[in-house]
Coordinates of C-alpha atoms and ligand atoms in Angstrom, one line a residue:
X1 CA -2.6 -96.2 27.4
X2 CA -2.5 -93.3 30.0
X3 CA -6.0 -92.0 29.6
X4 CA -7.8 -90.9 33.0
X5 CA -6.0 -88.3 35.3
X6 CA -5.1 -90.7 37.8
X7 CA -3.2 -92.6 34.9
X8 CA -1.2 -89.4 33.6
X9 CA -0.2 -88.6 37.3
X10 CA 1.2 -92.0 37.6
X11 CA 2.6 -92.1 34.5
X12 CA 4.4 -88.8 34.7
X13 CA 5.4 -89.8 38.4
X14 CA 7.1 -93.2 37.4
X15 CA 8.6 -90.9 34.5
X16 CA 10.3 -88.5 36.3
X17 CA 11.4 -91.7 38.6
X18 CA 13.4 -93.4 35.6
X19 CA 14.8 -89.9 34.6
X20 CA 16.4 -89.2 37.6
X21 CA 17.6 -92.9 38.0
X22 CA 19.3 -92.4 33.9
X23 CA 21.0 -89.9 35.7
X24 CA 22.0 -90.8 39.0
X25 CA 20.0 -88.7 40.5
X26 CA 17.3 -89.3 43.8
X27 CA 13.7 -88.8 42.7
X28 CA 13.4 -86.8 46.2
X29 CA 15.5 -84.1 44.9
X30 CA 12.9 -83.1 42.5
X31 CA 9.5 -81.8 43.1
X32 CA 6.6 -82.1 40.2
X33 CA 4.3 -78.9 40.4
X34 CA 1.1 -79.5 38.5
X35 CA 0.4 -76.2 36.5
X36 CA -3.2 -76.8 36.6
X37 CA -4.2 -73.3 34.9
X38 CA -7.2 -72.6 32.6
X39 CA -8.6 -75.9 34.6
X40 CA -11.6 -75.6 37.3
X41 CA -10.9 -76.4 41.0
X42 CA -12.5 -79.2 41.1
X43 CA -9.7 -80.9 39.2
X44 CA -7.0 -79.7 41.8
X45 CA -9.4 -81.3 44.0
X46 CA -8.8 -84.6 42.0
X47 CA -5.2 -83.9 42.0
X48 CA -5.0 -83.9 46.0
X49 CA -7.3 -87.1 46.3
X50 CA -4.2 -88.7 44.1
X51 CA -1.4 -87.3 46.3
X52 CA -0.6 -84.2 44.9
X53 CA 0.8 -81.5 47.3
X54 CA 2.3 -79.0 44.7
X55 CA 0.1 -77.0 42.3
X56 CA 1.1 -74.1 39.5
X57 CA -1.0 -71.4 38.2
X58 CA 0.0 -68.6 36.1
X59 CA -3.2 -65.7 36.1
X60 CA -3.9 -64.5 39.2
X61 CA -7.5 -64.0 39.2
X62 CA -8.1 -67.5 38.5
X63 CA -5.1 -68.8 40.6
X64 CA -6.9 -66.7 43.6
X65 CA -10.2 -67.8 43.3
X66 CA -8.8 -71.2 43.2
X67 CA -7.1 -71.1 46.3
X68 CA -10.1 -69.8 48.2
X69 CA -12.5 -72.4 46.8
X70 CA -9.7 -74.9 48.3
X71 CA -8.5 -73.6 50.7
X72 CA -9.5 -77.0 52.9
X73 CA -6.6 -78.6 51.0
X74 CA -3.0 -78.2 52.2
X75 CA -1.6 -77.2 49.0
X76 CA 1.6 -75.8 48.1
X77 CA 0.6 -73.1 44.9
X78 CA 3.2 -71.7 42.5
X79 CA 2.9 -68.8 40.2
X80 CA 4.9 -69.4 37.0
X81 CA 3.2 -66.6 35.2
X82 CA 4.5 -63.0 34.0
X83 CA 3.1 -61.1 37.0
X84 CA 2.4 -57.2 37.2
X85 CA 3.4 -55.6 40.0
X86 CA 0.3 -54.3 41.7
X87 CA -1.3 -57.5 42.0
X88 CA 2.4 -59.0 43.5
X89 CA 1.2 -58.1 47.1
X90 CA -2.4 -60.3 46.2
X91 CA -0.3 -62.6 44.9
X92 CA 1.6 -63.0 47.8
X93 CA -0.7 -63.1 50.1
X94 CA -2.1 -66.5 48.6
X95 CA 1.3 -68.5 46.8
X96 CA 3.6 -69.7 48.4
X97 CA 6.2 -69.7 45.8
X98 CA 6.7 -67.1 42.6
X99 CA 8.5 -68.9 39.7
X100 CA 8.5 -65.3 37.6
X101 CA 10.4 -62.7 39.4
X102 CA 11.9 -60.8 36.4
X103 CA 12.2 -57.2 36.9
X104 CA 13.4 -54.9 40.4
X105 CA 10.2 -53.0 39.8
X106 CA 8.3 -56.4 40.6
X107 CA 10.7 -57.3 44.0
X108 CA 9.9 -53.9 45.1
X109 CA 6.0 -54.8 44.8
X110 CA 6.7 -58.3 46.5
X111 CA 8.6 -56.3 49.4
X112 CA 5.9 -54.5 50.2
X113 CA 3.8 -57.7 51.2
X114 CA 3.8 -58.4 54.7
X115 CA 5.2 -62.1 55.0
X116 CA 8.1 -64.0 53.2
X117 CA 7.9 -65.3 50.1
X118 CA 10.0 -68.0 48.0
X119 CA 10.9 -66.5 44.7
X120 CA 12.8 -67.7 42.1
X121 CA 14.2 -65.7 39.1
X122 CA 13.1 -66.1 35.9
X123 CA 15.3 -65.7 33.3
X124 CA 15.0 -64.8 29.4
X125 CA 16.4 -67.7 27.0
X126 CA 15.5 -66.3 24.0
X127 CA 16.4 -63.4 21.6
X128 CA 13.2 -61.3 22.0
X129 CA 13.7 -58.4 24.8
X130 CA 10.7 -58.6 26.9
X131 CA 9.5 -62.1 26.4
X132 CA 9.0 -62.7 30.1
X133 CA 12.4 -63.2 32.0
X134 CA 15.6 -61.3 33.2
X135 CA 17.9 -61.1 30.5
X136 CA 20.8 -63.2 31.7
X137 CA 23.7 -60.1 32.0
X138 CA 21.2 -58.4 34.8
X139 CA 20.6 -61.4 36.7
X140 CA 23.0 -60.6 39.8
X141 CA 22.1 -57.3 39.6
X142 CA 18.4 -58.5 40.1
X143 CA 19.4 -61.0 42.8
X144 CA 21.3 -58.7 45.0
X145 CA 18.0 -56.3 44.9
X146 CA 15.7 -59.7 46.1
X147 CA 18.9 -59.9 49.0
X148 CA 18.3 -56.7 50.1
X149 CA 14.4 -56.6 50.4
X150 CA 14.8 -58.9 53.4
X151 CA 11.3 -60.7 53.2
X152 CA 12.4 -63.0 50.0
X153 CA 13.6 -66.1 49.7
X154 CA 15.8 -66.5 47.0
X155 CA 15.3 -69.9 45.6
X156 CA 17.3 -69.9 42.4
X157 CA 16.4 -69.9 38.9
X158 CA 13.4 -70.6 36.4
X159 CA 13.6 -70.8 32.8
X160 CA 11.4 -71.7 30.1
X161 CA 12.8 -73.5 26.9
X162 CA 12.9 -71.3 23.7
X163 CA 10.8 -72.6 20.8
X164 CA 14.0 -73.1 18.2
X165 CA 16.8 -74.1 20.3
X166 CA 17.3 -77.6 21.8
X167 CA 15.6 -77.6 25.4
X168 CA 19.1 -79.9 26.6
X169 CA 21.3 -76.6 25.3
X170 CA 18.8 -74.0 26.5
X171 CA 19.1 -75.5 30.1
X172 CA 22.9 -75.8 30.3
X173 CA 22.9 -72.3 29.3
X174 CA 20.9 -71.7 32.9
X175 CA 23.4 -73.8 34.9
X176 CA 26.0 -71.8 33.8
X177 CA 24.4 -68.9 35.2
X178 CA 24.0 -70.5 38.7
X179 CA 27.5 -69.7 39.9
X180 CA 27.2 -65.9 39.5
X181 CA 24.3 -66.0 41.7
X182 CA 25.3 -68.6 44.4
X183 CA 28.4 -66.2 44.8
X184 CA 25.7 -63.9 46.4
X185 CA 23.3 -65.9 47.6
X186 CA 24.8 -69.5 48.2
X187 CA 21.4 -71.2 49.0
X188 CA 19.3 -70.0 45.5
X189 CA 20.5 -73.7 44.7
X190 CA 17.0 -74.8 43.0
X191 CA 16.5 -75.1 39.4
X192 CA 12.8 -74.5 38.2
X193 CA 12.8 -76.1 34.7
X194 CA 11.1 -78.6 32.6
X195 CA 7.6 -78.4 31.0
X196 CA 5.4 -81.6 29.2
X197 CA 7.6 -81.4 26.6
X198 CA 11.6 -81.0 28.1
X199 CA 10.8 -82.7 31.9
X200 CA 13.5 -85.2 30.8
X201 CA 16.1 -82.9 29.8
X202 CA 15.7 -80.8 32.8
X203 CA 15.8 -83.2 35.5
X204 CA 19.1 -84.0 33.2
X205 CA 21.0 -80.7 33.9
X206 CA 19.7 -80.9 37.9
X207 CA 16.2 -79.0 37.7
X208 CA 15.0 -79.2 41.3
X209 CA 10.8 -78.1 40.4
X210 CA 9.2 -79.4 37.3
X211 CA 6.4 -77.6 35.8
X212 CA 4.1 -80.2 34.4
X213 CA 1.1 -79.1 32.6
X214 CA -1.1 -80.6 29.7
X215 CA 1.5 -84.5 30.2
X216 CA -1.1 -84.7 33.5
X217 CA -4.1 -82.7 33.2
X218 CA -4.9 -83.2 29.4
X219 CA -5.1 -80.4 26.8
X220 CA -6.5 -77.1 28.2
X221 CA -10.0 -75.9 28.2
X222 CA -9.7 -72.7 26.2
X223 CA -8.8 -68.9 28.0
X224 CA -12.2 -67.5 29.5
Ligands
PLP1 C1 1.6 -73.6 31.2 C2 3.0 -73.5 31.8 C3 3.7 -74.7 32.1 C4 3.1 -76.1 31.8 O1 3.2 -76.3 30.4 P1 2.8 -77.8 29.8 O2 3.5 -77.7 28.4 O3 1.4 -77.9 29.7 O4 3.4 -78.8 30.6 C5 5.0 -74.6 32.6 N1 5.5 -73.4 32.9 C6 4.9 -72.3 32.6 C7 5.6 -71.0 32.9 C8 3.6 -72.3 32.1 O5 3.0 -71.1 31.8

């Protein structure tokens, strides 16, 4: 029984291991974020004393005061939540990668910010207009506007799995929309998929960035 944080981590790690070996594929090529949100710092803390580099937060007033508090730590943080675009510049300033770029109004925030940025772009997988996420017919359209704000790093595509469709079908659905963006931007090869719940399938279809919550940390303290 996995029951202490340093026995989920190791758990989840050899899990993800045995995934990518079902499938042929190298461990290396896939990077566990820990999406440590709702949780205090001192468990990222805990996270990086057990060899954690990469960390995922979706609010940004708790994902900045995190950052400050550990900002000792050499930390790789990753916003996976729907963002507004007047805190984009804020969020910028402290992540180093931004899972949830859905809308042109939100890339024209982020190219405001001084620095480069890795983004990737979220799309929409289910039938509800507005969930969070591109719908998938404006997603080149959105890509060439993150190519011509110069300061982003297109890294390819995030998706989270709908509730009532298969999370294997869901995810081929977002590898077949890779090739229309590659044809613009040939290195947005990363695949940002795969939750507790759907890691397995995701590192299936090729999902680069897994985005591992409640598998690791436990269930969630409640929002404050
Ligand atoms: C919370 C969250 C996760 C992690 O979810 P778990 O089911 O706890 O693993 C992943 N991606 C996004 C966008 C999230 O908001």
């Amino acid at each position: 029984m996995a029951d202490t944080l340093a026995d989920r981590w190791h758990a989840i790690q050899r899990d993800v291991e045995v995934a990518c070996l079902d499938v042929g594929r190298s461990p290396a090529e896939v990077t566990t974020i820990v999406v440590t949100k709702f949780h205090p710092a001192e468990l990222v803390r805990e996270l990086y004393e057990l060899g954690v580099r990469n960390v995922g937060e979706n609010r940004h007033q708790e994902a900045s005061a995190k950052s400050a508090e550990l900002s000792d730590l050499d930390v790789t943080w990753h916003f996976v939540g729907q963002l507004q675009s007047n805190k984009a510049r804020a969020v910028a300033a402290y992540c180093d990668v931004i899972h949830s770029v859905d809308r042109t109004s939100l890339v024209d925030a982020l190219a405001k910010y001084e620095g480069n940025v890795d983004v990737f772009l979220e799309v929409n997988l289910t039938d509800v207009p507005g969930r969070g996420g591109v719908e998938p017919e404006d997603l080149v359209k959105l890509a060439e506007h993150v190519l011509a704000a110069g300061n982003l790093r297109l890294r390819g595509i995030m998706a989270v799995a709908p509730q009532d469709e298969e999370p294997a079908r869901a995810f081929e659905r977002v590898v077949s929309y890779q090739s229309g963006v590659q044809a613009i931007a040939p290195a947005a090869t990363d695949l940002s998929l795969g939750m507790s719940g759907d890691f397995r399938e995701a590192i299936a279809v090729g999902a680069t960035h897994l985005r591992i919550g409640t598998a690791i940390t436990g269930k969630r303290p409640p929002a404050t």
